[in-house]
């Protein structure tokens, strides 16, 4: 028997509530004192096609999934056809009794046909309650006390009290249907601190609210849609404004305008939208306007696979826009880091008066994870503002490169925020000497910038080192447990590039990236003149699983 | 205050005789008469001959990208409604590169004034044809005459939901000043399209050419949208006339919130009730 260690996958056609099923299952496990990690997969459709949510449950904290599944829940036949190859020995399929399956086609797999549609109909909402029956049946089979599921249903539907009872009844019917059945995989509650079950998108959103967000003009795009929707929902009570601009160009420029006027503002997008924003990025650069951009990558190029994940925009973000100006790029590796790095992004943008891009991807934005809480020591405070006297020099040449900033409405603080090169007042100039000094001033800000050191996970003396960035973190950490002579250098700050030469010289290097062209490896080589020995890539639209990384590492070692 | 107090000491680089000078004067006169203090004024310009004026005003100015003076202005006005936000753009940028912004600023009824310096040319780039160039006009980019019909900014703005739509002329400053004043006082999105002769690159639509044609709308009901549409379509037709004045005006709620969001204490935002929902 395997207790508190399994992977559950639910699939069905879009519109059947697969997305909320993942949330409910993971939240119930979290409330039972366990740790869950949930990742979704869906086509770019609203109805039809197959959606899945894959949830792994363990006792200890983690943030990745596996290529093998132990319990498959199928609301349609397609789910079984697509994922049966993932099933391990002793695994089980829970499926609607209307789907015809032959036992002989599934050796070593326990089949549990259940009356999903029938129960759902019986309790009133056939279309959207099959999933509830299925989750109930899952917990019945896995022997997790029904109270956890019941509590989650009550909370999730708190705003629609009418549907609470039918959902609980449907879940209970499913639960009772399978609770006597034997199962190799089981879940047992653990006494533990209350924990959160939260996605990257929500952590980013909460980070921005905590950082004092006042204005977010964001154009819809996967994978940041849940972030927009959440912010919009909370904007009234928390005193900020969410707008839908006519396009991303307007979105980023409205952000720049609001930030120029002194309100903490941000925009969020993915590659397609960011491509439209690049000219304006340069405008923030030359006007030294604080700018926070949350950038969730997805599989390109062009529309690519718009609901799939990839880490293929690092060099684009690093080099985007014409001309030379400083910027900061931060790549959080998990949900907690999404929160903390958003706070940091707002502080850095305001203090150094430049664009800060928080670079995530669909996998991190949309995956949901159990974490103890959202925490940070970063102090939120206003930075670099002036009390202007007569003759105010907004772009004063200073030792640090940071100039005092006035905001419109302040007396004596006039200046030109100028897309043209300008002098210390902001007035247009093409004087070669001033131009050179002004470019230097802008770049000087980076010289004094202090960012946290890269994080070295695992045995510090290991001879072989993995280097990676972003959402590969969880899978790498888990794979790392299987090897002694190996450690993992996680780079969160990619521009300006950290000084890692001493850390990585004399090591065998393995670079792991969810892209084809080894963008981080190129940056490492460019900045340290050290050529990594091994490159591990994946660009099929999915993030690495822990076991895939383990296999790839074995080939390198 | 004397209008020169709205200007910096930097000498404008516009060509002698350029229509932009008159617009600048009329604007300063309007501001003076409305007694808006300099530090409450925030002006956005785009890139072009008209855009270059950002360095020549004593007020907060923002020299944005070509065709994109409106979007940052919208952001500013939304977070600080206490500011008077003036937006100036060339016609090439306003009705070409930035048309989308015009349509949506009008639709959302953002409370600001959008002054378009309409010289029917991309002048800073040496006089190519813009979307407002008259059919048949020979320009640097249409050496054999422009073949496409021009866009009509006034009907476009009315159709998009603008709540104040007017046309002025850089050769009639008292009238232009009054239009600008009315536009600033209007609560909502105000487009003032300003006929601005470019003395270098537009030999068709000159001061003289306009002077022979412009007349002021009289006995025109500015609340009548259909009538406004009709009058806005008059452009050098059979009677060779071009109307000036306010074509359309209505009161409609603006997108703007009334709260200045820039001064709030953000140091201790409490997100614990939000986090609670994720337990
Ligand atoms: C994105 C972009 N495209 C093109 C240009 C080049 N450009 C600079 S000024 C200008 C023309 C401006 O024409 P208009 O907006 O009519 O203003 P005017 O110069 O006539 O006052 C152009 C096309 C630019 N700066 N940016
Ligand atoms: S080129 Fe035309 S629009 Fe530009 S400054 Fe000269 S006259 Fe004015």
Coordinates of C-alpha atoms in Angstrom, one line a residue, chain B:
Chain B
X1 CA -0.2 85.7 -15.5
X2 CA 1.4 86.9 -18.8
X3 CA 1.3 84.1 -21.3
X4 CA 5.1 84.1 -21.5
X5 CA 5.1 82.7 -18.0
X6 CA 3.8 79.4 -19.4
X7 CA 6.9 79.2 -21.7
X8 CA 10.5 78.2 -21.0
X9 CA 13.3 80.4 -22.4
X10 CA 14.0 77.8 -25.0
X11 CA 13.4 79.2 -28.5
X12 CA 11.0 77.1 -30.5
X13 CA 12.6 75.4 -33.5
X14 CA 9.5 75.7 -35.7
X15 CA 9.8 77.4 -39.1
X16 CA 8.9 81.1 -39.2
X17 CA 5.2 81.4 -40.0
X18 CA 4.3 77.8 -38.9
X19 CA 0.8 77.4 -37.7
X20 CA 2.0 75.8 -34.5
X21 CA 3.0 79.2 -33.1
X22 CA -0.6 80.4 -33.1
X23 CA -1.8 77.3 -31.4
X24 CA 0.7 77.7 -28.7
X25 CA -0.3 81.3 -28.1
X26 CA -4.0 80.4 -28.0
X27 CA -3.4 77.6 -25.5
X28 CA -1.4 79.9 -23.2
X29 CA -4.1 82.5 -23.4
X30 CA -6.7 80.0 -22.5
X31 CA -4.8 78.7 -19.6
X32 CA -4.2 82.2 -18.4
X33 CA -7.9 83.0 -18.5
X34 CA -8.8 79.8 -16.7
X35 CA -6.2 80.6 -14.1
X36 CA -4.9 77.0 -13.8
X37 CA -1.6 77.0 -11.9
X38 CA 1.4 75.6 -13.8
X39 CA 2.1 72.7 -11.5
X40 CA -1.5 71.4 -11.9
X41 CA -0.9 71.2 -15.7
X42 CA 0.4 68.0 -17.3
X43 CA 0.9 68.1 -21.0
X44 CA 1.6 65.1 -23.3
X45 CA 2.9 65.5 -26.8
X46 CA 3.9 62.9 -29.4
X47 CA 6.8 62.9 -31.8
X48 CA 6.6 65.3 -34.8
X49 CA 7.0 69.1 -35.3
X50 CA 4.2 69.7 -32.9
X51 CA 5.6 67.2 -30.5
X52 CA 8.8 69.1 -30.2
X53 CA 7.2 71.7 -28.1
X54 CA 7.4 69.6 -25.0
X55 CA 10.6 71.4 -23.9
X56 CA 9.1 74.9 -24.4
X57 CA 6.4 74.9 -21.6
X58 CA 6.7 75.7 -17.9
X59 CA 4.6 72.9 -16.7
X60 CA 4.9 69.1 -16.3
X61 CA 5.3 67.8 -19.9
X62 CA 5.8 64.3 -21.2
X63 CA 7.2 63.8 -24.7
X64 CA 5.8 60.4 -25.6
X65 CA 6.2 58.3 -28.7
X66 CA 5.0 59.0 -32.2
X67 CA 1.2 58.8 -32.3
X68 CA 1.0 57.9 -28.6
X69 CA 0.4 61.0 -26.5
X70 CA -3.0 59.7 -25.5
X71 CA -2.3 56.4 -23.7
X72 CA 0.1 57.8 -21.0
X73 CA -2.2 60.8 -20.6
X74 CA -5.0 58.4 -19.9
X75 CA -3.0 56.6 -17.2
X76 CA -2.0 59.9 -15.6
X77 CA -5.5 61.3 -15.5
X78 CA -7.0 58.0 -14.1
X79 CA -4.7 58.0 -11.1
X80 CA -4.8 61.8 -10.5
X81 CA -8.0 63.4 -11.6
X82 CA -6.9 66.7 -9.9
X83 CA -4.5 67.4 -12.8
X84 CA -5.6 69.3 -16.0
X85 CA -4.3 66.9 -18.7
X86 CA -3.5 68.5 -22.0
X87 CA -2.7 66.2 -24.9
X88 CA -1.2 67.5 -28.2
X89 CA -0.5 65.4 -31.3
X90 CA 0.3 65.8 -34.9
X91 CA -2.4 64.6 -37.4
X92 CA -0.2 61.9 -38.8
X93 CA 0.3 60.3 -35.4
X94 CA -3.2 61.1 -34.2
X95 CA -5.1 59.7 -37.2
X96 CA -2.5 57.2 -38.4
X97 CA -0.3 55.4 -35.9
X98 CA -2.6 56.3 -32.9
X99 CA -6.1 56.1 -34.3
X100 CA -7.0 53.2 -32.0
X101 CA -6.2 55.3 -29.0
X102 CA -8.5 58.1 -30.2
X103 CA -11.4 55.8 -30.7
X104 CA -11.1 54.3 -27.2
X105 CA -10.3 57.5 -25.3
X106 CA -13.5 58.9 -26.9
X107 CA -15.5 55.8 -26.1
X108 CA -14.3 55.7 -22.5
X109 CA -14.8 59.4 -22.2
X110 CA -11.5 60.1 -20.5
X111 CA -11.6 63.6 -19.1
X112 CA -8.9 65.3 -21.0
X113 CA -8.3 67.6 -24.0
X114 CA -6.8 66.2 -27.2
X115 CA -5.5 69.0 -29.5
X116 CA -4.5 67.7 -32.9
X117 CA -2.2 69.9 -34.9
X118 CA -3.7 69.1 -38.3
X119 CA -1.3 70.1 -41.1
X120 CA -2.3 67.2 -43.3
X121 CA 1.4 66.2 -43.6
X122 CA 4.0 64.1 -41.8
X123 CA 6.1 67.3 -41.6
X124 CA 9.0 66.3 -39.3
X125 CA 9.7 63.5 -41.7
X126 CA 9.7 66.0 -44.6
X127 CA 6.2 66.2 -45.7
X128 CA 4.7 62.8 -46.7
X129 CA 0.9 62.4 -47.0
X130 CA -1.0 61.6 -43.9
X131 CA -4.5 60.1 -43.5
X132 CA -5.9 63.7 -43.6
X133 CA -4.2 64.7 -46.8
X134 CA -6.7 65.9 -49.4
X135 CA -7.3 63.7 -52.4
X136 CA -5.2 64.9 -55.3
X137 CA -2.6 66.7 -53.1
X138 CA 0.9 66.3 -54.3
X139 CA 3.3 65.5 -51.4
X140 CA 6.7 64.0 -51.0
X141 CA 5.2 60.5 -50.8
X142 CA 2.4 61.2 -53.4
X143 CA 4.3 63.0 -56.2
X144 CA 1.5 62.2 -58.6
X145 CA -1.2 63.3 -56.2
X146 CA -2.8 61.5 -53.3
X147 CA -5.3 58.9 -54.5
X148 CA -7.1 58.0 -51.3
X149 CA -9.9 59.9 -49.7
X150 CA -8.9 61.5 -46.3
X151 CA -10.2 60.3 -43.0
X152 CA -12.6 62.7 -41.3
X153 CA -11.5 63.1 -37.7
X154 CA -14.6 64.8 -36.6
X155 CA -17.1 62.2 -37.7
X156 CA -14.8 59.5 -36.5
X157 CA -14.7 61.1 -33.0
X158 CA -18.4 61.6 -32.8
X159 CA -19.1 58.0 -33.9
X160 CA -16.6 56.8 -31.3
X161 CA -18.4 58.5 -28.5
X162 CA -16.4 61.6 -28.0
X163 CA -18.4 64.1 -25.8
X164 CA -16.8 67.2 -27.2
X165 CA -15.8 67.6 -30.8
X166 CA -14.6 70.8 -32.3
X167 CA -12.5 72.3 -35.0
X168 CA -10.3 75.4 -34.7
X169 CA -7.9 77.3 -37.0
X170 CA -4.4 78.4 -36.2
X171 CA -5.2 81.6 -38.2
X172 CA -8.0 82.6 -35.9
X173 CA -6.6 82.8 -32.4
X174 CA -9.5 84.5 -30.4
X175 CA -11.8 81.8 -31.7
X176 CA -9.3 79.0 -31.1
X177 CA -8.6 80.3 -27.5
X178 CA -12.4 80.1 -26.7
X179 CA -12.6 76.6 -28.1
X180 CA -9.6 75.4 -26.0
X181 CA -11.2 77.0 -22.9
X182 CA -14.5 75.3 -23.6
X183 CA -12.7 72.0 -24.2
X184 CA -10.7 72.2 -20.9
X185 CA -13.9 73.1 -19.0
X186 CA -15.8 70.2 -20.6
X187 CA -16.1 67.1 -18.3
X188 CA -15.0 64.3 -20.6
X189 CA -13.1 63.6 -23.7
X190 CA -12.6 66.7 -25.9
X191 CA -11.2 66.5 -29.4
X192 CA -10.1 69.8 -30.9
X193 CA -8.9 69.3 -34.4
X194 CA -6.9 72.4 -35.3
X195 CA -6.2 73.4 -38.9
X196 CA -2.5 74.2 -38.8
X197 CA -0.9 75.3 -42.0
X198 CA 2.6 73.9 -42.6
X199 CA 4.3 76.6 -44.5
X200 CA 7.0 74.4 -45.8
X201 CA 5.4 71.1 -46.9
X202 CA 1.8 72.0 -47.6
X203 CA 1.3 74.3 -50.5
X204 CA -2.3 73.4 -50.9
X205 CA -3.9 74.1 -47.6
X206 CA -2.3 77.4 -46.8
X207 CA -3.4 80.2 -44.4
X208 CA -4.9 82.0 -47.4
X209 CA -6.6 78.9 -48.7
X210 CA -8.2 78.4 -45.3
X211 CA -9.1 82.0 -44.8
X212 CA -11.1 82.0 -47.9
X213 CA -13.0 78.9 -46.7
X214 CA -13.5 78.8 -43.0
X215 CA -16.6 80.1 -41.3
X216 CA -18.0 79.7 -37.8
X217 CA -20.9 77.4 -37.0
X218 CA -23.9 79.5 -36.0
X219 CA -27.4 78.5 -34.9
X220 CA -26.1 74.9 -34.6
X221 CA -27.5 72.7 -32.0
X222 CA -24.4 71.0 -30.5
X223 CA -26.5 68.4 -28.7
X224 CA -27.9 67.1 -32.0
X225 CA -25.7 64.2 -33.0
X226 CA -27.2 63.7 -36.4
X227 CA -26.9 67.4 -37.2
X228 CA -23.3 67.3 -35.9
X229 CA -22.5 64.5 -38.3
X230 CA -23.9 66.4 -41.2
X231 CA -22.0 69.6 -40.5
X232 CA -18.8 67.7 -39.7
X233 CA -18.9 66.3 -43.3
X234 CA -18.6 69.8 -44.9
X235 CA -15.1 70.1 -46.2
X236 CA -14.5 72.4 -49.2
X237 CA -17.5 71.1 -51.0
X238 CA -19.5 72.9 -53.6
X239 CA -19.7 76.0 -51.6
X240 CA -16.0 75.8 -50.9
X241 CA -16.6 76.2 -47.1
X242 CA -15.1 74.6 -44.0
X243 CA -16.9 75.1 -40.7
X244 CA -15.2 75.9 -37.4
X245 CA -16.5 75.6 -33.9
X246 CA -18.1 73.1 -31.6
X247 CA -19.9 70.4 -33.6
X248 CA -21.0 68.2 -30.8
X249 CA -21.1 68.2 -27.0
X250 CA -22.9 66.0 -24.5
X251 CA -22.6 65.2 -20.8
X252 CA -21.9 61.6 -20.1
X253 CA -20.1 60.0 -17.1
X254 CA -16.4 59.9 -17.6
X255 CA -14.2 56.9 -16.9
X256 CA -12.3 59.0 -14.3
X257 CA -12.6 58.2 -10.7
X258 CA -12.6 61.2 -8.5
X259 CA -9.9 60.0 -6.2
X260 CA -6.2 61.0 -6.4
X261 CA -4.5 57.6 -6.0
X262 CA -1.0 59.0 -6.0
X263 CA -0.8 60.2 -2.5
X264 CA -2.0 57.1 -0.5
X265 CA 0.1 55.4 2.1
X266 CA 1.1 52.1 0.7
X267 CA 3.5 51.0 3.3
X268 CA 1.2 48.7 5.3
X269 CA -1.3 47.2 2.9
X270 CA -3.0 44.4 4.7
X271 CA -3.5 41.4 2.4
X272 CA -4.3 38.9 5.2
X273 CA -8.0 38.8 4.4
X274 CA -7.2 38.0 0.8
X275 CA -4.7 35.3 1.8
X276 CA -7.3 33.8 4.1
X277 CA -9.3 32.7 1.0
X278 CA -6.5 30.4 -0.1
X279 CA -6.3 28.3 3.2

